PDB file of N, CA and C in Angstrom:
ATOM      1  N   MET Y  11      14.175   6.759 -23.515  1.00 51.00           N
ATOM      2  CA  MET Y  11      12.972   7.160 -22.821  1.00 51.00           C
ATOM      3  C   MET Y  11      12.020   7.885 -23.766  1.00 51.00           C
ATOM      4  N   ALA Y  12      12.541   8.720 -24.627  1.00 50.00           N
ATOM      5  CA  ALA Y  12      11.677   9.469 -25.542  1.00 50.00           C
ATOM      6  C   ALA Y  12      10.893   8.537 -26.447  1.00 50.00           C
ATOM      7  N   THR Y  13      11.504   7.431 -26.831  1.00 64.00           N
ATOM      8  CA  THR Y  13      10.813   6.466 -27.694  1.00 64.00           C
ATOM      9  C   THR Y  13       9.557   5.937 -27.026  1.00 64.00           C
ATOM     10  N   GLU Y  14       9.646   5.634 -25.722  1.00 66.00           N
ATOM     11  CA  GLU Y  14       8.479   5.129 -25.002  1.00 66.00           C
ATOM     12  C   GLU Y  14       7.343   6.144 -25.016  1.00 66.00           C
ATOM     13  N   TYR Y  15       7.670   7.415 -24.858  1.00 68.00           N
ATOM     14  CA  TYR Y  15       6.635   8.448 -24.882  1.00 68.00           C
ATOM     15  C   TYR Y  15       5.989   8.548 -26.259  1.00 68.00           C
ATOM     16  N   LEU Y  16       6.807   8.432 -27.308  1.00 86.00           N
ATOM     17  CA  LEU Y  16       6.262   8.492 -28.664  1.00 86.00           C
ATOM     18  C   LEU Y  16       5.331   7.316 -28.921  1.00 86.00           C
ATOM     19  N   ILE Y  17       5.719   6.135 -28.468  1.00 90.00           N
ATOM     20  CA  ILE Y  17       4.862   4.963 -28.636  1.00 90.00           C
ATOM     21  C   ILE Y  17       3.571   5.144 -27.853  1.00 90.00           C
ATOM     22  N   ALA Y  18       3.664   5.652 -26.636  1.00 89.00           N
ATOM     23  CA  ALA Y  18       2.460   5.898 -25.833  1.00 89.00           C
ATOM     24  C   ALA Y  18       1.543   6.888 -26.539  1.00 89.00           C
ATOM     25  N   ASN Y  19       2.130   7.911 -27.145  1.00 93.00           N
ATOM     26  CA  ASN Y  19       1.322   8.884 -27.893  1.00 93.00           C
ATOM     27  C   ASN Y  19       0.640   8.230 -29.084  1.00 93.00           C
ATOM     28  N   ASP Y  20       1.355   7.335 -29.768  1.00 94.00           N
ATOM     29  CA  ASP Y  20       0.767   6.625 -30.912  1.00 94.00           C
ATOM     30  C   ASP Y  20      -0.406   5.753 -30.470  1.00 94.00           C
ATOM     31  N   ILE Y  21      -0.230   5.067 -29.357  1.00 94.00           N
ATOM     32  CA  ILE Y  21      -1.307   4.217 -28.826  1.00 94.00           C
ATOM     33  C   ILE Y  21      -2.510   5.077 -28.467  1.00 94.00           C
ATOM     34  N   ALA Y  22      -2.263   6.164 -27.745  1.00 94.00           N
ATOM     35  CA  ALA Y  22      -3.361   7.047 -27.331  1.00 94.00           C
ATOM     36  C   ALA Y  22      -4.071   7.658 -28.534  1.00 94.00           C
ATOM     37  N   ALA Y  23      -3.310   8.079 -29.526  1.00 96.00           N
ATOM     38  CA  ALA Y  23      -3.922   8.695 -30.708  1.00 96.00           C
ATOM     39  C   ALA Y  23      -4.805   7.697 -31.448  1.00 96.00           C
ATOM     40  N   ALA Y  24      -4.314   6.483 -31.608  1.00 96.00           N
ATOM     41  CA  ALA Y  24      -5.111   5.459 -32.291  1.00 96.00           C
ATOM     42  C   ALA Y  24      -6.370   5.142 -31.494  1.00 96.00           C
ATOM     43  N   TRP Y  25      -6.223   5.003 -30.184  1.00 94.00           N
ATOM     44  CA  TRP Y  25      -7.378   4.685 -29.335  1.00 94.00           C
ATOM     45  C   TRP Y  25      -8.408   5.808 -29.386  1.00 94.00           C
ATOM     46  N   CYS Y  26      -7.960   7.038 -29.263  1.00 96.00           N
ATOM     47  CA  CYS Y  26      -8.884   8.185 -29.275  1.00 96.00           C
ATOM     48  C   CYS Y  26      -9.568   8.357 -30.629  1.00 96.00           C
ATOM     49  N   ALA Y  27      -8.928   7.878 -31.685  1.00 97.00           N
ATOM     50  CA  ALA Y  27      -9.524   7.944 -33.022  1.00 97.00           C
ATOM     51  C   ALA Y  27     -10.407   6.723 -33.296  1.00 97.00           C
ATOM     52  N   SER Y  28     -10.662   5.948 -32.241  1.00 96.00           N
ATOM     53  CA  SER Y  28     -11.477   4.722 -32.330  1.00 96.00           C
ATOM     54  C   SER Y  28     -10.847   3.649 -33.210  1.00 96.00           C
ATOM     55  N   ASN Y  29      -9.542   3.730 -33.396  1.00 95.00           N
ATOM     56  CA  ASN Y  29      -8.801   2.691 -34.125  1.00 95.00           C
ATOM     57  C   ASN Y  29      -8.270   1.680 -33.113  1.00 95.00           C
ATOM     58  N   ARG Y  30      -9.192   0.951 -32.491  1.00 94.00           N
ATOM     59  CA  ARG Y  30      -8.840   0.042 -31.402  1.00 94.00           C
ATOM     60  C   ARG Y  30      -7.855  -1.046 -31.840  1.00 94.00           C
ATOM     61  N   ASP Y  31      -8.083  -1.642 -32.998  1.00 96.00           N
ATOM     62  CA  ASP Y  31      -7.176  -2.700 -33.462  1.00 96.00           C
ATOM     63  C   ASP Y  31      -5.769  -2.158 -33.681  1.00 96.00           C
ATOM     64  N   GLU Y  32      -5.669  -0.972 -34.255  1.00 96.00           N
ATOM     65  CA  GLU Y  32      -4.354  -0.354 -34.462  1.00 96.00           C
ATOM     66  C   GLU Y  32      -3.670  -0.106 -33.124  1.00 96.00           C
ATOM     67  N   ALA Y  33      -4.412   0.425 -32.162  1.00 94.00           N
ATOM     68  CA  ALA Y  33      -3.841   0.688 -30.838  1.00 94.00           C
ATOM     69  C   ALA Y  33      -3.348  -0.607 -30.204  1.00 94.00           C
ATOM     70  N   ARG Y  34      -4.158  -1.652 -30.282  1.00 93.00           N
ATOM     71  CA  ARG Y  34      -3.758  -2.945 -29.705  1.00 93.00           C
ATOM     72  C   ARG Y  34      -2.517  -3.505 -30.396  1.00 93.00           C
ATOM     73  N   ASP Y  35      -2.433  -3.331 -31.700  1.00 95.00           N
ATOM     74  CA  ASP Y  35      -1.285  -3.848 -32.450  1.00 95.00           C
ATOM     75  C   ASP Y  35       0.021  -3.167 -32.061  1.00 95.00           C
ATOM     76  N   ILE Y  36      -0.050  -1.936 -31.612  1.00 94.00           N
ATOM     77  CA  ILE Y  36       1.152  -1.198 -31.212  1.00 94.00           C
ATOM     78  C   ILE Y  36       1.693  -1.715 -29.880  1.00 94.00           C
ATOM     79  N   VAL Y  37       0.804  -2.177 -29.012  1.00 91.00           N
ATOM     80  CA  VAL Y  37       1.203  -2.652 -27.683  1.00 91.00           C
ATOM     81  C   VAL Y  37       1.897  -4.006 -27.813  1.00 91.00           C
ATOM     82  N   THR Y  38       3.117  -4.094 -27.287  1.00 89.00           N
ATOM     83  CA  THR Y  38       3.890  -5.337 -27.371  1.00 89.00           C
ATOM     84  C   THR Y  38       3.701  -6.180 -26.113  1.00 89.00           C
ATOM     85  N   ASP Y  39       4.054  -7.454 -26.209  1.00 86.00           N
ATOM     86  CA  ASP Y  39       4.014  -8.331 -25.040  1.00 86.00           C
ATOM     87  C   ASP Y  39       4.932  -7.801 -23.942  1.00 86.00           C
ATOM     88  N   GLU Y  40       6.057  -7.239 -24.339  1.00 86.00           N
ATOM     89  CA  GLU Y  40       7.001  -6.683 -23.361  1.00 86.00           C
ATOM     90  C   GLU Y  40       6.364  -5.527 -22.587  1.00 86.00           C
ATOM     91  N   MET Y  41       5.607  -4.678 -23.280  1.00 85.00           N
ATOM     92  CA  MET Y  41       4.923  -3.575 -22.600  1.00 85.00           C
ATOM     93  C   MET Y  41       3.949  -4.108 -21.558  1.00 85.00           C
ATOM     94  N   VAL Y  42       3.180  -5.103 -21.949  1.00 81.00           N
ATOM     95  CA  VAL Y  42       2.205  -5.685 -21.026  1.00 81.00           C
ATOM     96  C   VAL Y  42       2.920  -6.270 -19.814  1.00 81.00           C
ATOM     97  N   ALA Y  43       4.006  -7.001 -20.050  1.00 79.00           N
ATOM     98  CA  ALA Y  43       4.754  -7.615 -18.954  1.00 79.00           C
ATOM     99  C   ALA Y  43       5.336  -6.568 -18.012  1.00 79.00           C
ATOM    100  N   ASN Y  44       5.719  -5.414 -18.552  1.00 79.00           N
ATOM    101  CA  ASN Y  44       6.301  -4.358 -17.725  1.00 79.00           C
ATOM    102  C   ASN Y  44       5.260  -3.527 -16.986  1.00 79.00           C
ATOM    103  N   LEU Y  45       4.012  -3.627 -17.394  1.00 79.00           N
ATOM    104  CA  LEU Y  45       2.965  -2.799 -16.792  1.00 79.00           C
ATOM    105  C   LEU Y  45       2.046  -3.547 -15.845  1.00 79.00           C
ATOM    106  N   GLY Y  46       2.091  -4.846 -15.872  1.00 83.00           N
ATOM    107  CA  GLY Y  46       1.159  -5.595 -15.044  1.00 83.00           C
ATOM    108  C   GLY Y  46       1.707  -6.953 -14.670  1.00 83.00           C
ATOM    109  N   LEU Y  47       0.969  -7.623 -13.819  1.00 86.00           N
ATOM    110  CA  LEU Y  47       1.332  -8.956 -13.374  1.00 86.00           C
ATOM    111  C   LEU Y  47       0.231  -9.907 -13.808  1.00 86.00           C
ATOM    112  N   ALA Y  48       0.623 -11.094 -14.207  1.00 82.00           N
ATOM    113  CA  ALA Y  48      -0.365 -12.082 -14.633  1.00 82.00           C
ATOM    114  C   ALA Y  48       0.152 -13.468 -14.313  1.00 82.00           C
ATOM    115  N   GLY Y  49      -0.767 -14.382 -14.166  1.00 86.00           N
ATOM    116  CA  GLY Y  49      -0.398 -15.767 -13.914  1.00 86.00           C
ATOM    117  C   GLY Y  49      -1.211 -16.348 -12.784  1.00 86.00           C
ATOM    118  N   ARG Y  50      -0.823 -17.521 -12.349  1.00 90.00           N
ATOM    119  CA  ARG Y  50      -1.492 -18.165 -11.218  1.00 90.00           C
ATOM    120  C   ARG Y  50      -1.169 -17.379  -9.951  1.00 90.00           C
ATOM    121  N   ALA Y  51      -2.012 -17.559  -8.945  1.00 90.00           N
ATOM    122  CA  ALA Y  51      -1.900 -16.759  -7.718  1.00 90.00           C
ATOM    123  C   ALA Y  51      -0.495 -16.793  -7.125  1.00 90.00           C
ATOM    124  N   GLY Y  52       0.100 -17.969  -7.017  1.00 91.00           N
ATOM    125  CA  GLY Y  52       1.434 -18.076  -6.434  1.00 91.00           C
ATOM    126  C   GLY Y  52       2.476 -17.302  -7.220  1.00 91.00           C
ATOM    127  N   ALA Y  53       2.391 -17.379  -8.543  1.00 92.00           N
ATOM    128  CA  ALA Y  53       3.345 -16.659  -9.393  1.00 92.00           C
ATOM    129  C   ALA Y  53       3.163 -15.152  -9.261  1.00 92.00           C
ATOM    130  N   VAL Y  54       1.917 -14.706  -9.188  1.00 91.00           N
ATOM    131  CA  VAL Y  54       1.658 -13.267  -9.045  1.00 91.00           C
ATOM    132  C   VAL Y  54       2.119 -12.788  -7.671  1.00 91.00           C
ATOM    133  N   ARG Y  55       1.885 -13.581  -6.620  1.00 90.00           N
ATOM    134  CA  ARG Y  55       2.388 -13.199  -5.288  1.00 90.00           C
ATOM    135  C   ARG Y  55       3.907 -13.062  -5.323  1.00 90.00           C
ATOM    136  N   ASP Y  56       4.585 -13.989  -5.997  1.00 91.00           N
ATOM    137  CA  ASP Y  56       6.049 -13.902  -6.120  1.00 91.00           C
ATOM    138  C   ASP Y  56       6.462 -12.621  -6.839  1.00 91.00           C
ATOM    139  N   GLN Y  57       5.732 -12.254  -7.894  1.00 88.00           N
ATOM    140  CA  GLN Y  57       6.032 -11.023  -8.631  1.00 88.00           C
ATOM    141  C   GLN Y  57       5.800  -9.798  -7.747  1.00 88.00           C
ATOM    142  N   LEU Y  58       4.716  -9.828  -6.958  1.00 86.00           N
ATOM    143  CA  LEU Y  58       4.445  -8.717  -6.033  1.00 86.00           C
ATOM    144  C   LEU Y  58       5.549  -8.609  -4.986  1.00 86.00           C
ATOM    145  N   ASP Y  59       5.994  -9.752  -4.463  1.00 86.00           N
ATOM    146  CA  ASP Y  59       7.082  -9.749  -3.483  1.00 86.00           C
ATOM    147  C   ASP Y  59       8.361  -9.177  -4.089  1.00 86.00           C
ATOM    148  N   ALA Y  60       8.643  -9.535  -5.337  1.00 87.00           N
ATOM    149  CA  ALA Y  60       9.839  -9.017  -6.011  1.00 87.00           C
ATOM    150  C   ALA Y  60       9.752  -7.502  -6.173  1.00 87.00           C
ATOM    151  N   LEU Y  61       8.577  -7.000  -6.522  1.00 84.00           N
ATOM    152  CA  LEU Y  61       8.398  -5.545  -6.632  1.00 84.00           C
ATOM    153  C   LEU Y  61       8.585  -4.868  -5.285  1.00 84.00           C
ATOM    154  N   ALA Y  62       8.067  -5.471  -4.239  1.00 82.00           N
ATOM    155  CA  ALA Y  62       8.198  -4.889  -2.897  1.00 82.00           C
ATOM    156  C   ALA Y  62       9.668  -4.785  -2.499  1.00 82.00           C
ATOM    157  N   ARG Y  63      10.459  -5.777  -2.865  1.00 86.00           N
ATOM    158  CA  ARG Y  63      11.895  -5.745  -2.539  1.00 86.00           C
ATOM    159  C   ARG Y  63      12.624  -4.643  -3.304  1.00 86.00           C
ATOM    160  N   LEU Y  64      12.104  -4.258  -4.465  1.00 84.00           N
ATOM    161  CA  LEU Y  64      12.719  -3.183  -5.250  1.00 84.00           C
ATOM    162  C   LEU Y  64      12.363  -1.804  -4.710  1.00 84.00           C
ATOM    163  N   ASP Y  65      11.410  -1.752  -3.828  1.00 78.00           N
ATOM    164  CA  ASP Y  65      10.968  -0.503  -3.211  1.00 78.00           C
ATOM    165  C   ASP Y  65      10.475   0.507  -4.247  1.00 78.00           C
ATOM    166  N   VAL Y  66       9.775   0.020  -5.267  1.00 75.00           N
ATOM    167  CA  VAL Y  66       9.238   0.915  -6.289  1.00 75.00           C
ATOM    168  C   VAL Y  66       7.718   1.045  -6.219  1.00 75.00           C
ATOM    169  N   VAL Y  67       7.092   0.210  -5.406  1.00 76.00           N
ATOM    170  CA  VAL Y  67       5.635   0.223  -5.299  1.00 76.00           C
ATOM    171  C   VAL Y  67       5.261   0.452  -3.846  1.00 76.00           C
ATOM    172  N   ASP Y  68       4.501   1.520  -3.592  1.00 80.00           N
ATOM    173  CA  ASP Y  68       4.034   1.764  -2.230  1.00 80.00           C
ATOM    174  C   ASP Y  68       2.913   0.801  -1.865  1.00 80.00           C
ATOM    175  N   GLU Y  69       1.929   0.697  -2.720  1.00 79.00           N
ATOM    176  CA  GLU Y  69       0.784  -0.185  -2.505  1.00 79.00           C
ATOM    177  C   GLU Y  69       0.392  -0.793  -3.842  1.00 79.00           C
ATOM    178  N   PRO Y  70       0.219  -2.103  -3.884  1.00 77.00           N
ATOM    179  CA  PRO Y  70      -0.226  -2.697  -5.152  1.00 77.00           C
ATOM    180  C   PRO Y  70      -1.683  -2.356  -5.430  1.00 77.00           C
ATOM    181  N   LEU Y  71      -2.027  -2.326  -6.677  1.00 80.00           N
ATOM    182  CA  LEU Y  71      -3.396  -2.050  -7.112  1.00 80.00           C
ATOM    183  C   LEU Y  71      -3.854  -3.224  -7.958  1.00 80.00           C
ATOM    184  N   VAL Y  72      -4.926  -3.872  -7.529  1.00 82.00           N
ATOM    185  CA  VAL Y  72      -5.467  -5.002  -8.279  1.00 82.00           C
ATOM    186  C   VAL Y  72      -6.643  -4.498  -9.102  1.00 82.00           C
ATOM    187  N   VAL Y  73      -6.552  -4.687 -10.408  1.00 85.00           N
ATOM    188  CA  VAL Y  73      -7.610  -4.260 -11.322  1.00 85.00           C
ATOM    189  C   VAL Y  73      -8.097  -5.488 -12.073  1.00 85.00           C
ATOM    190  N   SER Y  74      -9.392  -5.666 -12.093  1.00 85.00           N
ATOM    191  CA  SER Y  74      -9.990  -6.783 -12.826  1.00 85.00           C
ATOM    192  C   SER Y  74     -10.527  -6.289 -14.162  1.00 85.00           C
ATOM    193  N   PRO Y  75     -10.467  -7.138 -15.173  1.00 82.00           N
ATOM    194  CA  PRO Y  75     -11.018  -6.749 -16.476  1.00 82.00           C
ATOM    195  C   PRO Y  75     -12.516  -6.469 -16.391  1.00 82.00           C
ATOM    196  N   ASN Y  76     -13.015  -5.664 -17.295  1.00 86.00           N
ATOM    197  CA  ASN Y  76     -14.454  -5.397 -17.355  1.00 86.00           C
ATOM    198  C   ASN Y  76     -15.210  -6.706 -17.503  1.00 86.00           C
ATOM    199  N   GLY Y  77     -16.340  -6.789 -16.831  1.00 92.00           N
ATOM    200  CA  GLY Y  77     -17.195  -7.956 -16.960  1.00 92.00           C
ATOM    201  C   GLY Y  77     -16.899  -9.076 -15.986  1.00 92.00           C
ATOM    202  N   VAL Y  78     -15.850  -8.944 -15.187  1.00 92.00           N
ATOM    203  CA  VAL Y  78     -15.528  -9.978 -14.209  1.00 92.00           C
ATOM    204  C   VAL Y  78     -16.515  -9.878 -13.049  1.00 92.00           C
ATOM    205  N   SER Y  79     -17.009 -11.019 -12.611  1.00 96.00           N
ATOM    206  CA  SER Y  79     -18.001 -11.031 -11.532  1.00 96.00           C
ATOM    207  C   SER Y  79     -17.385 -10.566 -10.218  1.00 96.00           C
ATOM    208  N   GLN Y  80     -18.231 -10.095  -9.329  1.00 95.00           N
ATOM    209  CA  GLN Y  80     -17.771  -9.650  -8.014  1.00 95.00           C
ATOM    210  C   GLN Y  80     -17.132 -10.808  -7.254  1.00 95.00           C
ATOM    211  N   SER Y  81     -17.686 -12.009  -7.387  1.00 96.00           N
ATOM    212  CA  SER Y  81     -17.113 -13.152  -6.674  1.00 96.00           C
ATOM    213  C   SER Y  81     -15.704 -13.465  -7.184  1.00 96.00           C
ATOM    214  N   MET Y  82     -15.476 -13.316  -8.485  1.00 93.00           N
ATOM    215  CA  MET Y  82     -14.135 -13.538  -9.037  1.00 93.00           C
ATOM    216  C   MET Y  82     -13.173 -12.466  -8.537  1.00 93.00           C
ATOM    217  N   LYS Y  83     -13.628 -11.232  -8.458  1.00 92.00           N
ATOM    218  CA  LYS Y  83     -12.784 -10.154  -7.928  1.00 92.00           C
ATOM    219  C   LYS Y  83     -12.396 -10.453  -6.486  1.00 92.00           C
ATOM    220  N   THR Y  84     -13.367 -10.887  -5.695  1.00 93.00           N
ATOM    221  CA  THR Y  84     -13.111 -11.206  -4.289  1.00 93.00           C
ATOM    222  C   THR Y  84     -12.120 -12.356  -4.178  1.00 93.00           C
ATOM    223  N   ARG Y  85     -12.309 -13.408  -4.963  1.00 93.00           N
ATOM    224  CA  ARG Y  85     -11.391 -14.555  -4.922  1.00 93.00           C
ATOM    225  C   ARG Y  85      -9.979 -14.138  -5.330  1.00 93.00           C
ATOM    226  N   THR Y  86      -9.872 -13.240  -6.295  1.00 91.00           N
ATOM    227  CA  THR Y  86      -8.559 -12.772  -6.744  1.00 91.00           C
ATOM    228  C   THR Y  86      -7.835 -12.038  -5.622  1.00 91.00           C
ATOM    229  N   VAL Y  87      -8.525 -11.106  -4.984  1.00 89.00           N
ATOM    230  CA  VAL Y  87      -7.912 -10.348  -3.890  1.00 89.00           C
ATOM    231  C   VAL Y  87      -7.528 -11.280  -2.746  1.00 89.00           C
ATOM    232  N   GLU Y  88      -8.408 -12.220  -2.422  1.00 92.00           N
ATOM    233  CA  GLU Y  88      -8.101 -13.166  -1.345  1.00 92.00           C
ATOM    234  C   GLU Y  88      -6.899 -14.039  -1.704  1.00 92.00           C
ATOM    235  N   ALA Y  89      -6.800 -14.453  -2.963  1.00 92.00           N
ATOM    236  CA  ALA Y  89      -5.696 -15.315  -3.394  1.00 92.00           C
ATOM    237  C   ALA Y  89      -4.361 -14.584  -3.411  1.00 92.00           C
ATOM    238  N   LEU Y  90      -4.399 -13.267  -3.557  1.00 88.00           N
ATOM    239  CA  LEU Y  90      -3.163 -12.486  -3.625  1.00 88.00           C
ATOM    240  C   LEU Y  90      -2.796 -11.829  -2.304  1.00 88.00           C
ATOM    241  N   GLY Y  91      -3.685 -11.889  -1.344  1.00 84.00           N
ATOM    242  CA  GLY Y  91      -3.474 -11.209  -0.073  1.00 84.00           C
ATOM    243  C   GLY Y  91      -2.372 -11.833   0.767  1.00 84.00           C
ATOM    244  N   PRO Y  92      -1.949 -11.128   1.796  1.00 80.00           N
ATOM    245  CA  PRO Y  92      -0.843 -11.588   2.635  1.00 80.00           C
ATOM    246  C   PRO Y  92      -1.162 -12.859   3.418  1.00 80.00           C
ATOM    247  N   ASP Y  93      -2.434 -13.154   3.618  1.00 82.00           N
ATOM    248  CA  ASP Y  93      -2.808 -14.347   4.377  1.00 82.00           C
ATOM    249  C   ASP Y  93      -3.107 -15.546   3.486  1.00 82.00           C
ATOM    250  N   ALA Y  94      -2.840 -15.416   2.193  1.00 77.00           N
ATOM    251  CA  ALA Y  94      -3.165 -16.508   1.249  1.00 77.00           C
ATOM    252  C   ALA Y  94      -2.221 -17.678   1.417  1.00 77.00           C
TER     253      ALA Y  94
END
């Protein structure tokens, strides 16, 4: 566990020092996979369902990257919603 905190500190320090490329290089694919969900709507819904079964998430939070249009945000939420 301590290693994860040290890595997080390294990422934060690089980012705060405006060393964006260095910060990005520290982040591994495994970190990204453990922190977020990605893929086609059906695959992401399956991942959300799996998290719900683990009882570790009270409410999912959908975050769109900067610059994404409002219509794309709306389509994303609709595609991931319970009525999709």
